[in-house]
Amino acid sequence: MKNVMSNKTVIALYVLPALFLVLFLIYIPMILTGYYGLMKWDGVGEMKFIGLDNYIKLVQDKLFWESTWHSILLGLFSVLSLIGYLIVSLVLASKIKGANIFRKIYIIPMLLSSVAIAQLWIKIFDPMNGLINSFLTSIGVENVPLWLADPEIALYAIFIPIVWQYAGFYIIIIYAALVNVPEELIEAARIDGANAFQIAYKIKVPLISGVLKVLVILAIVGSLKYFDLIYVMTGGGPGHATEVMASYMYKEAFGKYNFGYGSAIGFGLLVISMVATWTIQKLMKTKEDN
Amino acid sequence: MSKKKALSIITLFVLIIGLVLSGCSSSNESNGGKKSGDGKIHLKFMHDWPQGSSSAYFNLVKEIIKDYEAENKDVVIDVEVLNPDQYRDKIKVLAASNELPDVGLTWSNGFAEPYAKGGQFAPLDDIIKKDFQDQFVPGTVESYSFDGKSYALPMEMNITYVFYNKEIFKKYNLEEPKTFADLKKIGETLSKNGIIPATVGSKDGWPASMWFMYLADRIGGPTILTDVIQGKVKMTDPDIVKAAEEIQNLVDSGFFVKGNTAFSNDDAKGYFLNEQAAMFLTATWELPNFTTSPDTSQEFKDKVGYFKFPIVEGGKGTDSNSYVGGPGLGAFVAEKSQHKDQAKDFAAYLVKEWGKRSVESAGILPATKVNTEGLDVHPMYIDVLNDINNATNVTTWFDTQATPNVSELHHDLITALYGKQVTPEEFAKQHDNALAEEAAEK
């Protein structure tokens, strides 16, 4: 086996197929997207080269920056909710009764398709017949919020199902990391007189910080390119109040047939995601060094 | 393992990948129409009437396809069914990769234009002349015509009415309104009594836009929105701004269901179907739901009535026989189909049979003329068909006439208008900007 793995051609044999696929399905389309951004193209007819016009328009486009801000907000919320997931996971990982059942309960939303979740939450948010407002009305609240219909709160309302949707995913990962924390360390800390909170904060969390960092990046990048629930539930509305970068890109490319401008937005999204990932990695590294 | 062997395996991989990639490109060229092992011609047909939500349409199409296959033993129709939103998206994606089905359905005007001009749809003037002389309702084929050629066979013709719940109206002693003031008064009475006067799905934009289009028609005259599209009138025309203002007045007075900016058309329809809302402005494609469809209870169907959109006092549109409406879907044939003649033959058969059977068997108004005499259908159909025969004008939906770019903007702005996120002036101004930008490009 050792012999085989040191043979360069064999290594190439294992690496190349995947490399080809990634190249053809991801990197080349990525470059093409940037290239289409230089075109005026309705997606069907002839392409026309217009230089950097789309990118200049993009930088000046108020709507694009608004939707970028919404995406960033979603990223912040997702990262904040990681703290909640961490607490839940800590509780689940400590040996309490029923932890097993709760673990399963948390994972279930992940098994539902996005469209099903969207339909479910549309019904929950319905201003008149919905679960929340029926409850509010029954306890005597008169001016019930309109949730998805109110431009002021629609964005935050839609964050709830998005965060809820991925809760199980994050909890399972954190839980798995916590279970791998060596029992001896916890034992030792306990003998030294640490209480449960200290054990969690001083021992468990630092030990899984690698996993947490990955999750932060996942949460932020996932939020920046987030699309599905927003598309199904509000379509970016009312009046762009819940527009995010991906939904804006979709509207331009597939709604208005501006494939050129849509590609420019897509490329902008890519650049922003890369900058965000890079920044986060830098930030977290300095923390570690200190 | 020897170097040579590894190398040959790598070569093999490259070849396989090459094969896969070339496989993709060759299927691009075939456009789905292929002769498979059974030696029959397979025509791919895509429509957007799923069994679940449009059972009447679905069954009628299925029936016609069965008959066609029985008459043409060497042809097999492969059907793909999607719901309308997915269908819209998929058609765009398929066209972008040259993979349109041999026969499919298209909306008129702005939707069809890029496909027609981009050489994706085949011109159908030959079969229109041969098989459909004087058969179509005037104005329908034109909605699919660009640069003098027609690219689809219209199948549907819809006009819009305000449908209302007769029982609720009776309970509060209300009558069908003759004027817009009457309509507003009805709204006041109903909301005072805790009934939602009208339901509308303004998240989608287009259902809510019908109210706006009718108000523009009644205030500014029947041709005003068409004139805007053609560049003869500006959207900032005081009459159109007035129409937008009236929409916001209605919103302010609680005329529309609360939270409608988060409702799709189906969400909104739910409020009418479960009798929480008294009125619902929609097109005649809903007629089956209000008359024959087994999906709604007979009890409810008996309560549904309709009235024409009332006249606005002092407005230029003085004729309530002027409708907002238009052709819905038409059948297109892909220019790049491998069996274009067979596909045209099937499309013609489909549309012809559709025209013969649709009213009686599925309750759908076809774009081909229907003689109401001796027709065995629900009385509401006879009324509507007679209305169509007496219509003085049918203005095709503004968003249908507009280019996709303006249409999408219009939908967003309509949602914002209902949500009071724009003023009527801004609403008009933004339309004008987009229209001017497009005019400049041409």
XYZ file of C-alpha atoms in Angstrom:
732
model
C 0.000 0.000 0.000
C 2.779 2.349 0.988
C 4.417 1.599 -2.284
C 1.304 2.493 -4.231
C 0.711 5.758 -2.429
C 4.215 7.003 -3.124
C 3.807 6.443 -6.852
C 3.052 9.850 -8.347
C 1.059 8.538 -11.272
C -1.182 6.620 -8.942
C -1.723 9.694 -6.834
C -2.616 11.531 -9.982
C -4.998 8.751 -10.898
C -6.893 9.267 -7.678
C -6.777 13.030 -7.704
C -7.416 13.840 -11.335
C -10.997 12.605 -11.880
C -12.287 14.705 -9.011
C -10.122 17.589 -10.144
C -11.609 17.397 -13.627
C -15.133 17.393 -12.265
C -14.481 20.323 -9.960
C -12.754 22.169 -12.758
C -15.512 21.631 -15.297
C -18.457 22.029 -12.966
C -17.232 24.769 -10.674
C -14.130 26.727 -11.638
C -14.720 27.063 -15.357
C -18.384 28.114 -14.913
C -17.147 30.562 -12.271
C -14.795 32.186 -14.733
C -17.518 32.067 -17.381
C -19.879 33.868 -15.003
C -17.378 36.667 -14.680
C -17.060 36.695 -18.456
C -20.833 36.764 -19.069
C -20.894 39.741 -16.723
C -19.149 41.639 -19.493
C -21.998 40.940 -21.887
C -25.437 42.202 -22.586
C -27.376 38.984 -23.036
C -31.043 38.043 -22.694
C -30.175 34.368 -22.222
C -31.630 33.340 -25.576
C -30.365 35.560 -28.364
C -26.992 37.019 -29.306
C -24.473 38.201 -26.734
C -23.114 41.693 -27.010
C -19.857 42.749 -25.413
C -20.306 45.859 -23.308
C -17.102 45.930 -21.295
C -17.352 46.735 -17.624
C -20.765 48.421 -17.859
C -22.519 45.734 -15.817
C -19.925 45.874 -13.072
C -20.045 49.655 -12.923
C -23.827 49.474 -12.700
C -23.469 46.851 -9.979
C -21.272 49.030 -7.801
C -23.749 51.895 -8.112
C -26.839 49.741 -7.707
C -28.548 50.645 -4.444
C -30.681 47.514 -4.560
C -27.639 45.300 -4.827
C -26.071 46.815 -1.734
C -29.370 46.605 0.106
C -29.629 42.930 -0.684
C -25.988 42.488 0.273
C -26.744 44.084 3.629
C -29.684 41.698 4.091
C -27.397 38.757 3.323
C -24.846 40.006 5.817
C -27.557 40.444 8.450
C -28.599 36.869 7.829
C -24.979 35.845 8.295
C -24.813 37.668 11.642
C -28.008 36.038 12.809
C -26.773 32.624 11.781
C -23.539 33.145 13.684
C -25.393 34.394 16.763
C -27.657 31.407 16.648
C -24.555 29.218 16.761
C -24.249 30.251 20.417
C -27.716 28.886 21.013
C -26.850 25.669 19.226
C -23.691 25.370 21.318
C -25.707 25.625 24.524
C -28.234 23.087 23.323
C -25.436 20.742 22.292
C -23.679 21.142 25.631
C -26.881 20.165 27.380
C -27.432 17.232 25.059
C -23.860 16.025 25.436
C -23.962 16.039 29.214
C -25.522 12.824 30.305
C -29.085 13.818 30.970
C -32.142 11.669 30.541
C -33.883 11.955 27.196
C -30.947 13.629 25.426
C -31.198 10.984 22.784
C -34.796 11.840 21.992
C -34.070 15.562 21.869
C -31.212 14.972 19.487
C -33.630 13.292 17.134
C -36.186 16.040 17.547
C -33.647 18.685 16.589
C -32.511 16.842 13.500
C -35.981 16.457 11.987
C -36.372 19.941 10.446
C -33.257 19.144 8.435
C -35.004 16.221 6.840
C -37.784 18.387 5.425
C -37.334 19.916 2.014
C -37.013 23.684 1.846
C -40.251 24.049 -0.053
C -42.158 22.088 2.581
C -40.625 24.254 5.292
C -41.553 27.367 3.331
C -45.160 26.263 2.962
C -45.309 25.369 6.639
C -44.021 28.778 7.727
C -46.152 30.687 5.240
C -49.134 29.139 7.009
C -47.678 29.925 10.415
C -47.084 33.563 9.450
C -50.445 34.077 7.720
C -51.689 37.436 9.068
C -55.245 36.260 9.695
C -55.432 32.500 9.786
C -51.877 31.779 10.815
C -50.807 29.966 13.962
C -49.025 32.937 15.516
C -51.646 35.548 14.830
C -54.548 33.265 15.749
C -52.840 32.835 19.099
C -52.147 36.547 19.475
C -55.733 37.408 18.610
C -57.046 34.856 21.067
C -55.102 36.424 23.924
C -56.454 39.812 22.965
C -53.713 41.472 20.945
C -55.442 43.862 18.584
C -52.880 45.112 16.134
C -51.244 41.850 15.247
C -48.048 42.114 13.234
C -48.371 41.245 9.555
C -45.070 39.318 9.565
C -44.035 38.648 5.992
C -46.263 41.418 4.663
C -44.717 44.133 6.797
C -41.577 45.484 5.137
C -40.173 46.490 8.518
C -40.185 43.035 10.046
C -40.453 40.686 7.068
C -36.698 40.216 6.924
C -36.428 39.225 10.575
C -39.527 37.067 10.355
C -38.026 35.097 7.513
C -34.762 34.603 9.416
C -36.624 32.474 11.937
C -37.438 29.556 9.611
C -34.007 29.817 7.989
C -32.242 29.547 11.326
C -34.691 26.891 12.468
C -34.098 24.872 9.319
C -30.377 24.457 9.939
C -30.516 24.096 13.719
C -30.355 20.325 13.581
C -27.399 20.320 11.251
C -25.274 22.530 13.487
C -26.393 20.861 16.691
C -25.450 17.429 15.405
C -22.002 18.594 14.371
C -21.307 20.376 17.648
C -22.706 17.439 19.555
C -20.435 15.030 17.691
C -17.426 17.220 18.506
C -18.397 17.442 22.181
C -18.787 13.704 22.517
C -15.196 13.351 21.352
C -13.830 15.510 24.147
C -11.748 13.064 26.270
C -13.542 12.012 29.395
C -10.288 12.134 31.438
C -9.947 15.900 31.011
C -13.443 16.502 32.291
C -12.836 14.037 35.097
C -9.649 15.851 36.069
C -11.354 19.229 36.021
C -14.127 17.905 38.178
C -11.606 16.611 40.726
C -10.018 20.067 40.736
C -13.381 21.443 41.726
C -14.642 22.927 38.464
C -18.407 23.262 38.210
C -20.430 22.304 35.139
C -20.309 25.811 33.718
C -16.533 26.044 34.105
C -16.075 22.646 32.514
C -18.163 23.725 29.556
C -16.577 27.130 29.144
C -12.949 26.400 29.985
C -12.530 22.870 28.710
C -15.181 21.721 26.269
C -15.554 24.852 24.185
C -11.822 25.512 23.666
C -11.349 21.884 22.722
C -13.949 22.055 19.951
C -12.985 25.538 18.796
C -11.693 24.122 15.498
C -15.127 22.761 14.700
C -16.782 25.990 15.794
C -14.577 28.008 13.460
C -15.556 25.836 10.540
C -19.205 26.268 11.495
C -18.853 30.046 11.628
C -17.485 30.016 8.095
C -20.181 27.620 6.957
C -22.867 29.800 8.518
C -21.603 32.997 6.965
C -20.909 31.664 3.510
C -24.174 29.726 3.572
C -26.019 32.924 4.503
C -24.363 35.039 1.859
C -25.506 32.734 -0.907
C -28.831 31.863 0.742
C -31.773 31.578 -1.619
C -34.455 28.924 -1.274
C -36.771 29.849 1.607
C -36.658 33.508 0.658
C -37.518 32.727 -2.922
C -40.473 30.545 -2.002
C -41.807 32.540 0.948
C -41.574 36.156 -0.123
C -39.828 36.194 -3.472
C -37.666 38.974 -2.045
C -40.705 41.113 -1.343
C -42.610 43.031 -0.225
C -40.849 45.527 -2.432
C -37.315 44.133 -1.980
C -37.642 44.147 1.832
C -36.323 40.588 2.011
C -34.166 40.650 -1.095
C -30.834 38.885 -0.682
C -27.990 38.704 -3.183
C -28.968 35.341 -4.627
C -32.641 36.208 -5.020
C -31.717 39.499 -6.649
C -29.413 37.704 -9.038
C -32.159 35.239 -9.859
C -34.670 38.007 -10.527
C -32.322 39.829 -12.845
C -31.204 36.769 -14.760
C -34.352 34.675 -14.925
C -37.020 37.301 -14.285
C -35.812 40.153 -16.404
C -33.717 38.092 -18.792
C -30.666 40.217 -18.000
C -28.281 37.300 -17.955
C -25.345 39.624 -18.328
C -26.229 41.698 -15.307
C -27.344 38.596 -13.430
C -23.903 37.093 -14.034
C -22.295 40.276 -12.783
C -24.324 40.008 -9.571
C -23.324 36.361 -9.265
C -19.699 37.300 -9.658
C -20.110 40.066 -7.080
C -21.620 37.522 -4.714
C -18.618 35.275 -5.269
C -16.168 38.064 -4.547
C -18.026 39.132 -1.416
C -18.182 35.553 -0.150
C -14.470 35.093 -0.731
C -13.604 38.326 1.019
C -15.855 37.369 3.926
C -14.304 33.927 4.261
C -10.812 35.329 4.086
C -11.588 38.022 6.669
C -13.113 35.581 9.103
C -10.167 33.254 8.797
C -7.778 36.125 9.430
C -9.776 37.328 12.424
C -9.906 33.929 14.020
C -6.261 33.251 13.424
C -5.118 36.345 15.326
C -7.293 35.308 18.221
C -5.576 31.969 18.325
C -2.120 33.505 18.171
C -2.770 35.793 21.095
C 1.574 -1.000 -10.594
C 3.714 0.033 -13.509
C 3.831 3.576 -14.738
C 2.566 2.532 -18.105
C -0.488 0.884 -16.717
C -1.354 3.884 -14.563
C -0.944 6.149 -17.518
C -3.261 4.073 -19.640
C -5.831 4.173 -16.883
C -5.572 7.941 -16.756
C -6.066 8.065 -20.479
C -9.107 5.896 -20.044
C -10.502 8.322 -17.465
C -9.958 11.254 -19.760
C -11.703 9.374 -22.513
C -14.643 8.547 -20.286
C -14.979 12.146 -19.207
C -14.753 13.201 -22.808
C -17.457 10.714 -23.652
C -19.702 12.030 -20.908
C -19.183 15.606 -22.032
C -19.773 14.830 -25.693
C -22.847 12.910 -24.589
C -24.163 16.099 -23.042
C -23.572 18.134 -26.121
C -25.168 15.638 -28.461
C -28.308 15.587 -26.350
C -28.314 19.355 -26.593
C -28.647 19.081 -30.303
C -31.407 16.545 -30.279
C -33.799 18.804 -28.370
C -35.471 15.876 -26.721
C -37.058 14.617 -29.942
C -35.559 11.255 -30.625
C -36.354 8.032 -32.256
C -35.851 5.408 -29.645
C -35.577 1.653 -29.869
C -39.228 1.091 -30.660
C -38.914 2.848 -34.012
C -41.600 5.390 -33.150
C -41.304 9.149 -33.259
C -41.114 10.488 -29.752
C -42.364 14.050 -29.403
C -41.618 15.809 -26.183
C -44.497 17.932 -24.936
C -44.341 20.121 -21.852
C -47.280 21.799 -20.178
C -47.980 23.495 -16.898
C -51.298 22.044 -15.837
C -50.516 19.582 -13.089
C -53.137 17.054 -12.162
C -53.314 18.380 -8.649
C -54.076 22.027 -9.240
C -55.497 22.029 -12.783
C -57.169 18.669 -13.071
C -59.649 19.734 -15.753
C -56.867 20.965 -18.043
C -54.675 17.994 -17.250
C -57.365 15.462 -18.084
C -58.408 17.166 -21.291
C -54.829 17.297 -22.544
C -54.348 13.682 -21.622
C -57.480 12.722 -23.520
C -56.444 14.625 -26.645
C -52.967 13.100 -26.560
C -54.481 9.645 -26.263
C -56.663 10.276 -29.304
C -53.746 11.653 -31.265
C -51.619 8.650 -30.480
C -54.489 6.382 -31.501
C -54.765 8.157 -34.838
C -51.018 8.298 -35.381
C -49.698 4.907 -34.414
C -46.075 5.754 -35.053
C -46.013 8.760 -32.748
C -45.520 8.727 -29.008
C -46.011 11.911 -27.015
C -43.761 12.132 -23.985
C -45.403 14.541 -21.596
C -43.708 16.501 -18.878
C -45.904 18.405 -16.462
C -44.738 21.184 -14.177
C -46.514 23.761 -12.100
C -46.640 27.203 -13.739
C -43.838 28.869 -11.784
C -41.459 25.986 -12.305
C -42.561 25.789 -15.905
C -41.658 29.415 -16.549
C -38.237 28.843 -15.048
C -37.578 25.570 -16.783
C -38.507 26.904 -20.218
C -35.953 29.654 -19.768
C -33.253 27.248 -18.725
C -34.069 24.797 -21.523
C -34.022 27.548 -24.116
C -30.671 28.756 -22.864
C -29.277 25.286 -23.521
C -31.199 24.720 -26.795
C -33.257 21.935 -25.297
C -36.826 23.151 -25.717
C -39.415 20.370 -26.003
C -40.775 19.717 -29.514
C -44.112 21.170 -28.511
C -44.749 23.292 -25.477
C -46.859 26.103 -24.138
C -45.933 29.741 -24.050
C -47.485 32.911 -22.706
C -48.049 35.688 -25.197
C -46.296 38.983 -25.963
C -43.324 39.776 -23.757
C -42.834 36.208 -22.623
C -42.720 34.763 -26.120
C -40.796 37.587 -27.741
C -37.212 36.635 -26.876
C -37.870 33.028 -27.879
C -39.517 34.022 -31.143
C -36.907 36.574 -32.073
C -34.112 34.380 -30.775
C -35.063 31.666 -33.248
C -36.256 29.187 -30.625
C -39.887 29.003 -31.752
C -40.865 27.967 -35.259
C -43.147 30.307 -37.273
C -46.572 28.700 -37.598
C -48.208 30.907 -40.217
C -48.491 27.992 -42.640
C -50.687 25.904 -40.367
C -52.646 28.913 -39.169
C -53.538 29.653 -42.765
C -54.209 26.028 -43.613
C -56.071 24.796 -40.559
C -57.343 27.802 -38.653
C -58.800 30.248 -41.170
C -61.029 32.658 -39.164
C -61.047 30.289 -36.254
C -59.347 32.360 -33.586
C -60.926 35.132 -31.532
C -59.644 38.370 -33.105
C -56.581 39.731 -31.385
C -55.376 36.436 -29.978
C -52.929 35.293 -32.660
C -51.506 38.807 -32.812
C -50.366 38.443 -29.243
C -47.906 35.805 -30.384
C -46.816 37.590 -33.549
C -43.516 39.351 -33.968
C -42.153 40.991 -37.099
C -45.134 39.742 -39.081
C -44.801 36.081 -38.182
C -46.920 34.117 -35.739
C -45.147 31.811 -33.349
C -47.876 30.047 -31.389
C -51.409 28.726 -31.662
C -53.418 30.451 -28.946
C -55.327 28.074 -26.720
C -56.793 30.202 -23.987
C -58.685 33.444 -23.873
C -59.340 35.002 -20.533
C -61.021 38.137 -19.356
C -61.220 39.332 -15.800
C -64.193 39.979 -13.579
C -64.816 40.701 -9.974
C -66.182 37.477 -8.581
C -68.167 37.854 -5.402
C -69.942 35.888 -2.745
C -73.656 36.374 -3.319
C -74.576 35.207 0.151
C -72.395 37.801 1.850
C -73.733 40.510 -0.452
C -77.290 39.474 0.328
C -76.682 39.394 4.051
C -75.651 43.044 4.035
C -78.166 44.136 1.399
C -75.506 44.891 -1.185
C -75.970 44.995 -4.917
C -73.562 44.609 -7.772
C -71.853 48.000 -8.087
C -72.379 50.120 -11.173
C -69.795 52.734 -10.269
C -66.500 52.773 -8.441
C -68.142 54.814 -5.670
C -70.638 51.978 -5.195
C -67.752 49.569 -4.952
C -66.049 51.646 -2.288
C -69.281 51.883 -0.348
C -69.616 48.104 -0.454
C -66.097 47.913 0.918
C -66.968 50.216 3.796
C -70.107 48.293 4.697
C -68.301 44.991 4.649
C -65.274 46.039 6.651
C -67.550 47.669 9.210
C -69.122 44.256 9.656
C -65.810 42.495 9.981
C -65.840 40.916 6.525
C -62.801 41.313 4.287
C -64.168 43.170 1.245
C -61.672 41.836 -1.278
C -58.764 39.436 -1.331
C -55.744 39.945 -3.533
C -52.338 38.314 -3.801
C -49.999 41.213 -4.222
C -46.819 39.293 -3.419
C -46.941 37.916 -6.963
C -47.686 41.354 -8.370
C -49.736 40.254 -11.356
C -53.021 39.481 -9.552
C -52.875 42.833 -7.789
C -51.992 44.561 -11.011
C -55.425 43.678 -12.444
C -57.044 46.168 -10.081
C -54.607 48.795 -11.221
C -55.130 47.963 -14.898
C -58.889 48.233 -14.599
C -58.657 51.541 -12.776
C -56.314 52.857 -15.465
C -58.739 51.635 -18.116
C -61.730 53.282 -16.444
C -59.968 56.522 -15.527
C -57.712 57.026 -18.518
C -59.606 55.184 -21.215
C -59.268 51.636 -22.548
C -56.141 52.129 -24.620
C -54.033 54.033 -22.122
C -51.819 51.188 -20.900
C -51.290 49.821 -24.396
C -50.287 53.338 -25.379
C -47.748 53.375 -22.581
C -46.176 50.197 -23.934
C -46.077 51.692 -27.408
C -44.498 54.855 -26.078
C -47.389 57.137 -26.994
C -48.280 57.996 -23.418
C -46.103 58.278 -20.337
C -46.766 56.261 -17.226
C -46.656 59.543 -15.322
C -49.836 60.585 -17.122
C -52.099 62.073 -14.422
C -54.787 59.479 -15.163
C -52.441 56.589 -14.462
C -51.063 58.223 -11.342
C -54.673 58.696 -10.263
C -55.308 54.984 -10.770
C -52.306 54.174 -8.573
C -53.592 56.650 -5.998
C -56.983 54.958 -5.951
C -55.249 51.651 -5.239
C -53.612 53.160 -2.181
C -56.914 54.722 -1.122
C -58.461 51.282 -1.238
C -55.547 49.893 0.778
C -55.987 52.663 3.350
C -59.683 52.060 3.701
C -59.079 48.395 4.484
C -60.627 47.258 1.238
C -58.055 44.526 0.669
C -57.192 41.656 2.947
C -54.522 42.566 5.479
C -51.047 41.306 4.762
C -51.736 40.818 1.074
C -48.165 41.776 0.165
C -47.164 38.364 1.522
C -49.876 36.476 -0.370
C -49.459 34.623 -3.604
C -52.519 34.430 -5.804
C -53.349 31.013 -4.334
C -53.020 32.254 -0.766
C -55.384 35.088 -1.617
C -57.817 32.799 -3.381
C -58.024 30.754 -0.192
C -59.700 33.678 1.549
C -62.375 33.809 -1.134
C -62.878 30.048 -1.209
C -63.318 29.795 2.549
C -65.674 32.783 2.455
C -63.635 35.109 4.609
C -63.446 37.608 1.767
C -66.401 38.781 -0.288
C -64.732 39.684 -3.584
C -61.906 38.383 -5.715
C -60.829 40.005 -8.942
C -59.546 37.263 -11.161
C -59.671 35.890 -14.649
C -62.023 33.416 -16.215
C -59.468 30.641 -15.793
C -61.021 30.252 -12.358
C -64.473 29.533 -13.810
C -64.176 25.753 -13.375
C -63.498 26.272 -9.680
C -66.667 28.316 -9.381
C -68.916 26.109 -11.513
C -67.993 22.556 -12.395
C -64.848 21.477 -10.612
C -65.382 18.741 -8.044
C -62.688 20.345 -5.886
C -64.999 23.036 -4.527
C -68.277 22.297 -2.760
C -71.560 22.767 -4.578
C -72.700 24.913 -1.682
C -69.912 27.378 -2.363
C -70.318 27.313 -6.135
C -73.952 28.335 -5.768
C -72.838 31.456 -3.922
C -70.432 32.733 -6.559
C -71.509 35.500 -8.865
C -69.563 37.958 -10.956
C -69.799 41.553 -12.096
C -67.915 43.657 -14.607
C -65.484 46.154 -13.195
C -67.547 49.283 -12.513
C -67.205 52.651 -14.202
C -65.234 55.382 -12.460
C -67.240 58.599 -12.340
C -65.689 61.262 -14.526
C -63.238 58.825 -16.081
C -62.531 58.493 -19.763
C -63.330 54.807 -19.893
C -67.122 54.844 -19.952
C -67.774 51.342 -21.178
C -67.935 48.451 -18.759
C -67.721 46.099 -21.742
C -64.060 46.943 -21.976
C -62.078 44.210 -20.296
C -58.640 43.554 -19.030
C -57.620 40.130 -20.125
C -55.826 38.428 -22.911
C -54.726 35.200 -24.337
C -53.155 32.875 -21.839
C -51.160 30.004 -23.132
C -50.530 29.067 -26.739
C -48.803 26.059 -28.228
C -45.390 26.574 -29.763
C -43.222 24.264 -31.835
C -39.480 24.307 -31.252
C -37.520 25.570 -34.242
C -34.812 23.050 -33.471
C -37.165 20.099 -33.152
C -35.996 17.059 -35.077
C -39.541 16.246 -36.114
C -40.824 19.700 -36.823
C -43.563 18.667 -39.230
C -44.878 16.018 -36.903
C -44.667 18.484 -34.031
C -46.637 21.077 -36.008
C -49.208 18.454 -36.859
C -49.597 17.551 -33.210
C -49.789 21.194 -32.120
C -52.519 21.886 -34.672
C -54.443 18.796 -33.612
C -54.097 19.723 -29.969
C -55.359 23.267 -30.443
C -58.203 22.263 -32.733
C -59.479 19.517 -30.467
C -58.945 21.823 -27.500
C -61.239 24.401 -29.084
C -63.924 21.789 -29.714
C -63.898 20.151 -26.336
C -62.577 22.588 -23.797
C -65.736 24.457 -22.823
C -67.965 21.456 -22.482
C -65.582 18.931 -21.045
C -63.272 21.096 -18.958
C -64.920 24.481 -18.670
C -62.035 26.326 -20.261
C -62.532 29.222 -22.653
C -60.503 28.530 -25.795
C -59.017 31.158 -28.060
C -60.918 29.603 -30.942
C -64.450 30.861 -31.443
C -67.248 29.095 -29.633
C -70.860 29.104 -30.675
C -72.955 29.328 -27.510
C -76.104 28.026 -29.142
C -77.050 24.608 -27.859
C -73.997 24.474 -25.692
C -74.570 22.261 -22.690
C -72.656 24.084 -19.982
C -73.123 25.964 -16.736
C -75.086 29.199 -17.322
C -72.156 31.272 -16.097
C -70.218 30.066 -19.131
C -72.915 31.123 -21.537
C -72.906 34.564 -19.908
C -69.154 34.864 -20.147
C -68.976 33.626 -23.741
C -71.662 36.133 -24.664
C -69.721 38.832 -22.849
C -66.694 37.991 -24.945
C -68.763 38.220 -28.110
C -70.008 41.640 -26.994
C -66.710 42.947 -25.691
C -65.819 46.347 -27.110
C -62.206 45.994 -26.080
C -59.926 43.509 -24.420
C -56.732 45.099 -23.189
C -54.019 42.515 -22.875
C -52.531 42.542 -19.400
C -49.938 45.257 -19.069
C -47.320 42.904 -17.673
C -47.956 40.488 -20.531
C -47.494 43.206 -23.110
C -44.366 44.560 -21.486
C -40.904 43.127 -21.946
C -39.764 40.720 -19.214
C -37.622 43.479 -17.796
C -40.459 45.979 -17.400
C -42.900 43.260 -16.430
C -40.730 42.124 -13.519
C -40.248 45.712 -12.414
C -43.990 46.265 -12.674
C -44.680 43.300 -10.393
C -42.209 44.551 -7.811
C -43.646 48.046 -7.977
C -47.208 46.784 -7.661
C -46.259 44.903 -4.492
C -44.608 48.057 -3.211
C -47.675 50.116 -4.154
C -49.947 47.836 -2.143
C -47.449 47.806 0.706
C -47.279 51.613 0.529
C -43.521 51.493 0.036
C -43.767 53.795 -2.976
C -45.913 56.801 -3.702
C -48.087 56.749 -6.839
C -45.721 59.299 -8.409
C -42.609 57.217 -7.752
C -44.480 54.161 -8.961
C -45.151 55.847 -12.289
C -41.733 57.449 -12.501
C -39.858 54.179 -12.102
C -41.899 52.618 -14.898
C -41.077 55.536 -17.132
C -37.383 55.281 -16.383
C -37.287 51.618 -17.302
C -39.379 52.160 -20.427
C -37.198 55.066 -21.508
C -34.063 53.023 -20.928
C -35.422 50.298 -23.162
C -36.545 52.687 -25.833
C -33.051 54.165 -25.862
C -31.521 50.747 -26.445
C -33.681 49.994 -29.454
